[in-house]
Coordinates of C-alpha atoms and ligand atoms in Angstrom, one line a residue:
M1 CA 127.2 74.1 117.6
S2 CA 125.9 77.7 117.1
S3 CA 128.4 80.6 116.4
R4 CA 126.0 83.1 114.9
P5 CA 126.1 86.3 117.0
D6 CA 122.2 86.7 116.8
T7 CA 121.4 83.4 118.0
V8 CA 118.8 83.0 120.8
V9 CA 119.1 79.6 122.7
V10 CA 115.9 78.3 124.5
V11 CA 116.6 75.6 127.1
G12 CA 113.6 73.2 127.2
A13 CA 111.0 72.2 124.6
G14 CA 108.0 72.1 127.1
P15 CA 105.1 74.4 126.4
T16 CA 106.9 77.5 127.6
G17 CA 110.0 76.9 125.5
L18 CA 108.0 75.9 122.3
A19 CA 105.7 78.9 122.5
L20 CA 108.9 81.2 122.9
A21 CA 110.4 79.6 120.0
C22 CA 107.5 80.4 117.9
E23 CA 107.8 84.1 118.9
L24 CA 111.4 84.2 118.2
G25 CA 111.0 82.4 114.9
L26 CA 108.3 84.8 113.9
A27 CA 110.5 87.8 114.8
G28 CA 113.1 86.3 112.3
L29 CA 115.7 85.4 114.9
H30 CA 118.1 82.5 114.6
T31 CA 116.5 80.4 117.3
R32 CA 117.8 77.0 118.7
V33 CA 115.9 75.1 121.2
L34 CA 118.0 72.5 123.3
E35 CA 115.9 69.6 124.7
R36 CA 117.4 66.8 126.7
R37 CA 114.5 64.5 126.0
E38 CA 115.0 62.3 122.9
A39 CA 111.6 63.1 121.4
P40 CA 108.4 65.1 121.7
R41 CA 106.4 64.6 124.7
R42 CA 103.6 62.0 124.5
D43 CA 102.1 62.1 128.1
S44 CA 99.5 64.6 128.8
R45 CA 100.4 66.5 132.2
A46 CA 98.5 69.8 132.1
I47 CA 95.1 69.8 130.4
C48 CA 93.6 73.1 129.7
L49 CA 94.2 76.5 128.0
H50 CA 92.5 79.6 129.6
A51 CA 90.7 82.3 127.6
R52 CA 93.8 84.5 127.5
S53 CA 96.2 81.9 126.3
V54 CA 93.6 81.2 123.4
E55 CA 93.5 84.8 122.6
M56 CA 97.1 85.1 122.4
L57 CA 97.3 82.0 120.1
D58 CA 94.7 83.7 118.1
L59 CA 96.8 86.8 117.8
R60 CA 99.4 84.7 116.0
G61 CA 96.9 82.9 113.7
L62 CA 97.0 79.6 115.6
G63 CA 93.5 80.0 117.4
E64 CA 91.9 77.6 114.7
R65 CA 94.5 74.8 115.1
F66 CA 94.0 74.7 118.9
L67 CA 90.2 75.0 118.6
E68 CA 90.2 72.0 116.2
A69 CA 92.3 70.0 118.6
G70 CA 90.6 70.9 122.0
L71 CA 87.2 70.8 123.5
P72 CA 85.7 74.2 124.7
V73 CA 83.9 73.7 127.9
P74 CA 82.0 76.5 129.7
S75 CA 83.0 76.1 133.3
F76 CA 85.9 75.3 135.5
P77 CA 85.2 73.3 138.7
L78 CA 86.2 74.7 142.0
G79 CA 85.8 71.7 144.1
P80 CA 82.2 70.9 145.5
K81 CA 79.5 69.8 143.2
G82 CA 78.1 72.8 141.3
A83 CA 80.7 75.2 142.5
V84 CA 82.1 76.5 139.3
I85 CA 83.5 79.5 137.4
D86 CA 81.2 80.3 134.5
F87 CA 83.2 81.7 131.7
R88 CA 80.3 82.2 129.5
R89 CA 79.9 85.9 130.1
L90 CA 83.6 86.6 129.7
D91 CA 84.3 89.5 127.5
S92 CA 86.4 87.5 125.1
D93 CA 86.2 85.8 121.8
F94 CA 86.8 82.6 123.7
P95 CA 84.5 82.5 126.7
F96 CA 85.5 79.1 127.9
I97 CA 88.4 76.7 128.9
L98 CA 89.8 74.7 126.1
D99 CA 90.5 71.2 127.3
I100 CA 93.4 69.8 125.6
P101 CA 96.3 67.6 126.6
Q102 CA 99.7 69.1 127.2
S103 CA 101.3 66.7 124.5
Q104 CA 98.9 68.0 121.9
I105 CA 99.7 71.6 122.9
E106 CA 103.4 71.0 122.5
S107 CA 102.9 69.1 119.2
I108 CA 101.0 72.1 117.6
L109 CA 103.6 74.5 118.9
L110 CA 106.4 72.3 117.6
T111 CA 105.0 72.2 114.1
R112 CA 104.6 76.0 114.1
A113 CA 108.0 76.5 115.3
Q114 CA 109.4 74.4 112.7
E115 CA 107.4 76.1 110.1
L116 CA 109.1 79.3 111.2
G117 CA 112.7 77.9 110.9
V118 CA 113.4 77.2 114.4
E119 CA 116.1 74.5 115.1
I120 CA 115.1 72.0 117.8
Q121 CA 117.9 69.7 119.0
W122 CA 116.7 66.7 120.9
S123 CA 118.9 64.8 123.2
A124 CA 120.7 67.9 124.0
E125 CA 121.3 68.5 127.7
V126 CA 122.5 71.8 128.9
V127 CA 125.0 71.1 131.8
D128 CA 126.4 74.4 132.3
V129 CA 125.9 78.1 131.3
A130 CA 127.6 81.3 131.9
E131 CA 127.7 84.9 130.5
D132 CA 131.0 86.4 129.2
D133 CA 131.9 89.5 127.3
A134 CA 130.9 88.1 123.9
G135 CA 127.5 86.7 125.0
V136 CA 126.3 83.5 126.6
R137 CA 128.2 80.2 126.6
L138 CA 126.5 77.0 127.1
R139 CA 128.0 73.5 127.6
V140 CA 125.8 70.8 126.0
E141 CA 126.0 67.0 126.3
G142 CA 124.4 64.7 123.7
P143 CA 124.7 61.2 122.2
A144 CA 127.9 62.3 120.4
G145 CA 129.6 63.8 123.4
A146 CA 129.9 67.2 125.0
G147 CA 130.1 70.5 123.0
E148 CA 129.8 74.2 123.4
E149 CA 127.1 76.7 122.1
R150 CA 127.2 80.4 121.9
A151 CA 124.2 82.6 122.0
A152 CA 123.3 86.5 122.2
Y153 CA 120.6 85.5 124.8
V154 CA 119.5 82.5 126.5
V155 CA 116.1 81.7 127.9
A156 CA 115.7 79.1 130.6
C157 CA 112.4 77.3 130.0
D158 CA 113.8 74.2 131.5
G159 CA 111.1 73.6 134.2
L160 CA 110.9 73.3 137.9
R161 CA 114.3 71.8 138.5
S162 CA 116.1 74.4 136.2
L163 CA 119.7 74.0 135.9
V164 CA 120.1 77.4 134.4
R165 CA 118.4 79.0 137.4
E166 CA 120.7 77.0 139.7
R167 CA 123.9 78.0 137.7
L168 CA 122.9 81.7 138.0
N169 CA 122.3 81.2 141.8
V170 CA 118.8 82.7 141.7
P171 CA 116.9 81.9 144.7
F172 CA 113.7 79.9 144.3
P173 CA 111.9 80.1 147.7
G174 CA 108.9 78.3 148.6
A175 CA 107.8 74.7 149.6
P176 CA 106.2 71.5 148.4
N177 CA 102.4 71.5 148.8
P178 CA 101.1 68.9 151.3
G179 CA 99.9 65.6 149.7
S180 CA 99.9 64.4 146.2
V181 CA 97.1 64.2 143.5
T182 CA 96.4 61.2 141.3
L183 CA 96.0 62.0 137.7
A184 CA 94.5 59.5 135.1
D185 CA 93.3 59.8 131.6
V186 CA 90.4 57.4 131.2
Y187 CA 86.9 56.9 130.0
L188 CA 84.1 57.6 132.4
D189 CA 80.7 56.3 131.1
G190 CA 78.9 57.8 134.0
L191 CA 79.3 61.4 133.4
P192 CA 78.3 63.7 130.4
M193 CA 81.7 64.5 128.6
T194 CA 80.3 68.2 127.7
D195 CA 81.4 70.1 130.6
A196 CA 84.0 70.0 133.6
H197 CA 82.8 68.3 136.8
G198 CA 83.9 68.8 140.5
E199 CA 83.0 66.9 143.8
L200 CA 84.3 67.3 147.4
S201 CA 83.6 65.2 150.3
E202 CA 85.1 63.8 153.6
G203 CA 87.2 61.5 151.4
G204 CA 88.8 64.0 149.2
M205 CA 88.2 65.8 145.8
L206 CA 87.5 64.9 142.4
L207 CA 87.8 67.2 139.2
V208 CA 87.1 65.9 135.7
F209 CA 88.0 67.5 132.5
P210 CA 86.6 66.1 129.3
F211 CA 88.7 65.9 126.0
R212 CA 87.6 66.0 122.5
D213 CA 87.9 62.3 121.9
G214 CA 85.4 61.4 124.6
S215 CA 88.1 60.4 127.3
C216 CA 88.8 62.8 130.1
R217 CA 91.3 63.7 132.9
V218 CA 90.5 62.6 136.4
V219 CA 92.3 64.6 139.0
L220 CA 91.7 63.0 142.2
Y221 CA 92.9 64.3 145.6
D222 CA 92.1 61.1 147.5
Y223 CA 92.9 61.6 151.3
A224 CA 93.6 57.8 151.7
R225 CA 96.4 58.0 149.2
A226 CA 97.8 61.4 149.6
S227 CA 101.0 60.4 151.3
V228 CA 101.9 57.5 148.9
P229 CA 105.3 58.1 147.3
V230 CA 104.9 59.8 143.9
T231 CA 107.1 57.1 142.3
E232 CA 104.4 54.5 142.9
P233 CA 102.5 53.9 139.7
V234 CA 98.8 54.7 139.6
G235 CA 96.5 51.6 138.0
L236 CA 93.0 51.5 137.0
D237 CA 92.0 49.7 140.3
E238 CA 93.4 52.6 142.4
V239 CA 91.5 55.2 140.4
R240 CA 88.3 53.2 140.7
E241 CA 88.7 52.7 144.5
G242 CA 89.6 56.3 144.8
L243 CA 86.5 57.6 142.9
V244 CA 84.3 55.4 145.1
R245 CA 86.0 56.7 148.3
V246 CA 85.6 60.3 147.3
T247 CA 82.2 60.3 145.5
G248 CA 80.5 57.0 146.2
S249 CA 80.5 56.0 142.5
D250 CA 83.2 54.7 140.1
F251 CA 81.5 56.4 137.2
G252 CA 82.1 53.3 135.0
V253 CA 85.8 54.2 134.8
R254 CA 87.5 52.2 132.1
D255 CA 90.6 52.2 129.7
L256 CA 93.1 54.1 131.6
Y257 CA 95.8 55.2 129.0
W258 CA 97.9 57.5 131.1
S259 CA 98.5 58.2 134.8
S260 CA 100.7 60.0 137.3
R261 CA 101.0 60.8 140.9
Y262 CA 101.9 64.6 141.2
R263 CA 103.1 66.6 144.1
S264 CA 103.2 70.2 143.3
E265 CA 105.3 72.9 144.9
S266 CA 104.8 76.7 145.3
R267 CA 107.8 78.6 144.5
Q268 CA 108.9 81.7 142.6
A269 CA 112.4 82.9 141.5
T270 CA 113.4 86.2 142.8
R271 CA 114.8 87.5 139.5
Y272 CA 113.5 86.6 136.0
R273 CA 116.5 88.2 134.4
V274 CA 120.2 87.9 135.0
G275 CA 122.1 89.8 132.2
R276 CA 121.5 88.2 128.9
I277 CA 119.8 85.2 130.7
F278 CA 116.0 84.9 131.4
L279 CA 113.9 82.6 133.3
A280 CA 110.4 81.6 132.0
G281 CA 107.6 79.1 132.9
D282 CA 108.1 76.6 135.7
A283 CA 111.7 77.6 135.8
A284 CA 110.5 81.0 137.1
H285 CA 107.4 80.0 139.0
T286 CA 105.6 76.8 140.1
H287 CA 102.4 76.4 142.1
S288 CA 99.5 73.9 142.8
P289 CA 97.4 72.8 139.8
A290 CA 94.3 74.4 141.5
G291 CA 92.9 76.6 138.8
A292 CA 95.2 75.1 135.8
Q293 CA 97.4 78.1 135.9
G294 CA 100.9 76.7 135.6
L295 CA 101.1 76.2 131.8
N296 CA 99.1 79.2 131.0
A297 CA 101.3 81.4 133.1
G298 CA 104.4 80.0 131.3
F299 CA 102.8 80.5 127.9
Q300 CA 102.1 84.2 128.7
D301 CA 105.7 84.6 130.1
A302 CA 106.8 83.6 126.6
M303 CA 104.4 85.9 124.8
N304 CA 105.7 88.8 127.0
L305 CA 109.4 88.0 126.3
G306 CA 109.5 86.9 122.7
W307 CA 108.9 90.2 120.8
K308 CA 111.1 92.0 123.3
L309 CA 114.1 89.8 122.6
G310 CA 113.1 90.2 118.9
A311 CA 113.5 94.0 119.3
A312 CA 116.7 93.6 121.3
V313 CA 118.4 91.6 118.5
A314 CA 117.0 93.7 115.7
G315 CA 118.5 96.7 117.5
W316 CA 115.5 98.9 118.1
A317 CA 114.6 98.0 121.7
P318 CA 114.6 100.8 124.1
D319 CA 117.2 100.4 127.0
W320 CA 114.4 99.4 129.5
L321 CA 112.5 97.0 127.5
L322 CA 114.2 93.8 128.4
D323 CA 114.1 94.7 132.0
S324 CA 110.3 95.1 131.8
Y325 CA 110.1 91.3 131.4
H326 CA 110.7 91.0 135.0
T327 CA 108.8 94.2 136.1
E328 CA 105.7 93.0 134.2
R329 CA 105.7 89.2 134.8
H330 CA 107.1 88.9 138.3
P331 CA 104.1 90.4 140.0
V332 CA 101.9 88.2 137.7
G333 CA 103.6 85.2 139.0
E334 CA 103.0 86.4 142.5
Q335 CA 99.4 86.9 141.9
V336 CA 99.1 83.4 140.6
L337 CA 100.8 81.9 143.5
R338 CA 98.4 83.7 145.8
L339 CA 95.4 82.6 143.9
T340 CA 96.5 79.0 143.5
G341 CA 97.5 78.9 147.1
M342 CA 94.3 80.3 148.3
Q343 CA 92.2 77.7 146.4
F344 CA 94.5 74.9 147.3
R345 CA 94.2 75.8 151.1
L346 CA 90.4 76.2 150.9
N347 CA 89.9 72.8 149.2
T348 CA 92.2 70.7 151.4
A349 CA 91.3 72.2 154.8
R350 CA 90.0 69.3 156.9
N351 CA 89.6 70.8 160.3
R352 CA 86.1 72.1 161.4
R353 CA 86.9 75.8 160.8
G354 CA 88.3 75.2 157.3
R355 CA 85.4 73.2 156.4
L356 CA 82.9 76.0 157.6
R357 CA 84.9 78.7 155.7
R358 CA 84.8 76.4 152.5
R359 CA 81.2 75.9 152.9
A360 CA 80.6 79.6 153.2
A361 CA 82.9 80.5 150.3
Y362 CA 81.3 78.0 147.8
R363 CA 77.6 78.4 148.9
L364 CA 77.4 82.1 149.8
V365 CA 80.3 84.0 148.1
T366 CA 81.3 82.4 144.7
P367 CA 77.8 82.1 143.2
L368 CA 77.4 86.1 143.6
P369 CA 77.6 87.5 140.1
P370 CA 80.2 90.1 140.8
V371 CA 82.3 87.4 142.3
Q372 CA 81.7 85.2 139.4
A373 CA 82.8 87.9 137.0
W374 CA 85.9 88.6 138.9
M375 CA 86.9 85.0 139.1
A376 CA 86.2 84.5 135.4
R377 CA 88.6 87.3 134.7
R378 CA 91.2 86.4 137.0
Y379 CA 91.4 82.6 136.3
S380 CA 91.1 83.2 132.6
G381 CA 94.1 85.6 132.6
V382 CA 92.2 88.4 130.9
S383 CA 92.6 90.7 134.0
V384 CA 96.3 90.8 133.7
A385 CA 97.5 94.3 133.2
Y386 CA 101.0 95.8 133.0
P387 CA 102.1 99.0 134.7
P388 CA 102.1 102.1 132.4
T389 CA 105.2 103.4 131.0
I390 CA 104.2 106.9 129.8
S391 CA 102.8 109.5 132.1
P392 CA 100.0 110.7 132.1
S393 CA 98.7 107.2 131.4
H394 CA 95.2 106.5 129.8
R395 CA 92.8 104.1 131.6
L396 CA 93.5 101.5 129.0
T397 CA 97.3 101.6 129.3
G398 CA 98.6 98.2 130.1
T399 CA 95.4 96.3 129.6
R400 CA 94.7 93.7 127.0
L401 CA 92.9 94.6 123.8
P402 CA 89.8 92.5 123.5
G403 CA 89.1 90.8 120.3
G404 CA 86.1 91.5 118.2
R405 CA 85.8 92.8 114.6
L406 CA 86.8 96.0 112.9
T407 CA 85.7 97.8 109.7
L408 CA 88.7 99.5 108.1
A409 CA 88.7 102.8 106.5
D410 CA 88.7 101.0 102.8
G411 CA 85.5 99.2 103.9
T412 CA 87.0 95.7 104.7
A413 CA 86.1 94.0 107.8
V414 CA 88.8 92.1 109.9
R415 CA 89.1 90.3 113.0
V416 CA 91.2 92.5 115.4
S417 CA 93.5 89.5 116.1
E418 CA 94.4 89.3 112.4
L419 CA 96.1 92.6 112.7
F420 CA 98.8 90.9 115.0
H421 CA 99.7 87.9 113.0
D422 CA 103.3 89.1 112.4
A423 CA 103.8 90.4 115.8
R424 CA 104.3 94.2 115.1
F425 CA 103.1 97.2 117.2
V426 CA 99.6 98.2 115.8
L427 CA 98.6 101.7 115.9
L428 CA 94.8 101.9 115.7
E429 CA 93.4 105.2 114.5
S430 CA 89.7 106.0 114.2
A431 CA 88.8 107.5 111.0
R432 CA 85.1 107.9 111.9
D433 CA 84.8 111.7 111.5
G434 CA 87.0 111.8 108.4
K435 CA 89.9 113.3 110.2
R436 CA 93.0 111.2 109.3
A437 CA 96.3 111.3 111.2
D438 CA 99.5 111.8 109.2
L439 CA 100.9 108.3 109.6
A440 CA 103.9 108.4 107.3
D441 CA 107.4 107.8 108.7
L442 CA 106.6 105.0 110.9
P443 CA 109.2 102.4 111.8
D444 CA 108.8 99.2 110.0
H445 CA 107.7 97.3 113.0
V446 CA 104.6 99.4 113.6
R447 CA 101.6 98.8 111.6
A448 CA 99.1 101.7 111.2
V449 CA 95.6 100.9 110.9
S450 CA 92.6 103.4 110.2
Y451 CA 89.3 102.0 110.9
V452 CA 85.7 103.4 110.8
R453 CA 83.8 101.1 113.0
R454 CA 84.4 98.6 115.8
D455 CA 81.7 96.3 117.3
G456 CA 81.4 96.5 121.0
R457 CA 82.5 99.1 123.2
A458 CA 84.3 102.2 121.5
W459 CA 88.1 102.7 121.5
P460 CA 89.8 106.2 122.1
P461 CA 90.5 107.6 118.7
S462 CA 94.2 106.6 118.9
L463 CA 95.6 103.5 120.4
L464 CA 99.0 101.9 120.3
V465 CA 99.0 98.4 121.0
R466 CA 102.1 96.1 121.6
P467 CA 102.7 93.0 119.6
D468 CA 101.5 90.8 122.6
G469 CA 98.2 92.6 122.6
Y470 CA 98.4 95.1 125.4
A471 CA 97.8 98.7 125.2
A472 CA 101.1 100.8 125.2
W473 CA 99.5 104.1 124.8
A474 CA 96.2 105.8 124.1
S475 CA 94.8 109.3 123.6
D476 CA 91.0 110.6 123.9
E477 CA 92.0 113.6 121.9
P478 CA 89.8 113.7 118.8
D479 CA 91.9 116.0 116.7
P480 CA 94.8 114.1 115.1
G481 CA 97.0 117.2 114.9
R482 CA 96.7 118.0 118.5
R483 CA 97.4 114.4 119.6
A484 CA 100.3 113.9 117.3
P485 CA 103.2 115.2 119.6
A486 CA 102.0 112.7 122.3
L487 CA 101.8 110.0 119.8
R488 CA 105.4 110.7 118.5
E489 CA 106.5 110.6 122.1
A490 CA 104.8 107.3 122.6
L491 CA 106.4 105.7 119.5
R492 CA 109.8 107.1 120.6
T493 CA 109.5 105.6 124.0
W494 CA 108.1 102.1 122.9
C495 CA 109.3 101.5 119.4
S496 CA 112.8 103.0 119.0
R497 CA 116.3 103.2 120.6
A498 CA 117.7 106.8 120.5
D499 CA 120.7 105.6 118.3
A500 CA 118.9 103.0 116.2
A501 CA 118.7 103.5 112.4
R502 CA 115.0 103.5 111.7
S503 CA 113.6 102.2 108.4
T504 CA 110.3 103.9 107.4
R505 CA 107.3 102.7 105.6
S506 CA 104.2 104.5 104.6
A507 CA 100.8 104.0 106.4
D508 CA 99.3 100.6 105.8
T509 CA 95.7 100.2 106.3
S510 CA 95.4 96.5 105.3
P511 CA 96.0 93.7 107.8
Ligands
FAD1 C1 102.2 65.1 136.2 C2 102.1 66.6 136.1 C3 100.7 67.0 135.9 C4 100.5 68.4 135.8 N1 99.2 68.8 135.7 C5 99.0 70.1 135.6 C6 97.6 70.7 135.4 O1 96.6 69.9 135.5 N2 97.4 72.0 135.0 C7 98.5 72.9 135.0 O2 98.4 74.0 134.7 N3 99.7 72.3 135.1 C8 99.9 71.0 135.5 N4 101.2 70.6 135.4 C9 102.2 71.6 135.4 C10 102.7 72.0 133.9 O3 102.8 70.7 133.2 C11 103.8 72.8 133.9 O4 103.3 73.9 134.5 C12 104.1 73.1 132.5 O5 104.7 71.9 131.9 C13 105.3 74.1 132.4 O6 105.9 74.2 131.2 P1 107.5 74.5 131.0 O7 107.7 74.5 129.6 O8 107.7 75.8 131.7 O9 108.1 73.4 131.7 P2 108.4 71.9 131.5 O10 107.0 71.4 130.9 O11 108.8 71.2 132.7 O12 109.4 71.7 130.4 C14 110.7 71.9 130.8 C15 111.5 71.1 129.6 O13 112.9 71.4 129.7 C16 113.7 70.2 129.5 N5 115.0 70.2 130.3 C17 115.0 70.4 131.7 N6 116.3 70.5 132.0 C18 117.1 70.6 130.8 C19 118.4 70.7 130.5 N7 119.3 70.9 131.5 N8 118.8 70.7 129.2 C20 117.8 70.6 128.1 N9 116.6 70.4 128.4 C21 116.1 70.4 129.8 C22 112.7 69.2 130.1 O14 113.0 67.9 129.4 C23 111.4 69.7 129.6 O15 111.1 69.2 128.3 C24 101.6 69.2 135.8 C25 102.9 68.8 135.8 C26 103.0 67.6 136.0 C27 104.5 67.1 136.2

């Protein structure tokens, strides 16, 4: 039972809950994760991380751990053979998808959360939640019986059937998607395990995602089996027969070690915040697995909300900051629903008109270089941008800061992502022409960095970046003295509460 007033409780230790727990732990908050499962997940479910997710993991120093566990593959299959999104030209340090089973994603995040002092309680099912004058009260059931927990804030990362969302009476409009898909983790001797693969025929659709250990995930939309109840187990024979029905070959399938029948739904909560309680991940939005967006969208919810809750508990969050979680993430959820819905309908249309539209889309439209570039940015998540908060806004405001390397004023070279490992704001000031801004008197949660050179496209002379890697403010004014008032205003808007006591630190040019 928790009685500390600064506790944040995360309900659910799925990928969203664990990613959020890492962010809260990093912010130094007393964080408790309540999970009804008895132990960490062993099954694989979702299977890939898109570039923006890997970029964000890299912002926290976790990129290497994930790259060692996953397999980078250059393209994402859209359906028909050869129809892919090619990520190789993506403007990112990670121009690929990283194939990695969900169980491994959760395992790495769990280890990190524990390193950061987060308390994870297994076999703890939240059965009720309500806000009162003193914060949030949760009723929790476990092997030892029922008890009560208190928290300053609660984040519901409790998945599609979220109890918290239900208790809050937040509507979750939408519908199940037609048909179910068969998922199987197997070995396929007949396909190279170096890139993803897709095929679409009169019999259905096959997508294959290779893993680092030489096995792969088979996703089969087998029309002959699409209305089988999802509770019916999937065996190797069914996978083999499905492969033959859909593609004409069984690809030497063998050694099935996990399988499931999955019927997705497309829904979105109407509100992501009710007072001190927030919804994130599948509890807030769910969609078809087309485009592998679900886990990635939840992960990015967590990265958006974590530092904001950290600011709220530390006492420096501006009044509007917690509301910006809904303002920023709800439209992204809508976009994901539109994108996945469009691809799902395109791939599963079986009438003549639908088939013609699909052929035109995949043969004529998706191979076009501008369409490829658009799709790579959209599916990878790097195109996500948040509305500007300060007017007039700069063209970069709200966009994500691409990676790359910087040479600092003292001559050291750093990767941009290294500057964000401790989840502070980063104020990037160009010192190229020798002019230096007066960066004394900054709040503790803002790191000032003077740099002389950046590889790639130049940045504006002054750029304030949020802890999650999105530009909060930027200025093209070359004279530090002349841009100082606008910078002060930006810092006041983003990084302080009018009545909060501010600790100060002198300029820091080291990562
Ligand atoms: C079979 C299957 C295959 C999938 N395949 C893909 C795919 O290929 N690509 C893709 O992008 N997505 C896929 N998904 C979806 C993806 O797994 C989800 O988007 C992702 O898991 C969402 O993460 P989450 O943390 O928000 O929710 P979840 O992973 O659902 O985690 C919620 C957690 O909350 C816990 N919980 C629930 N209620 C309570 C409670 N009252 N008290 C305490 N704990 C509670 C649950 O036990 C669970 O651990 C698949 C899902 C399934 C089921």
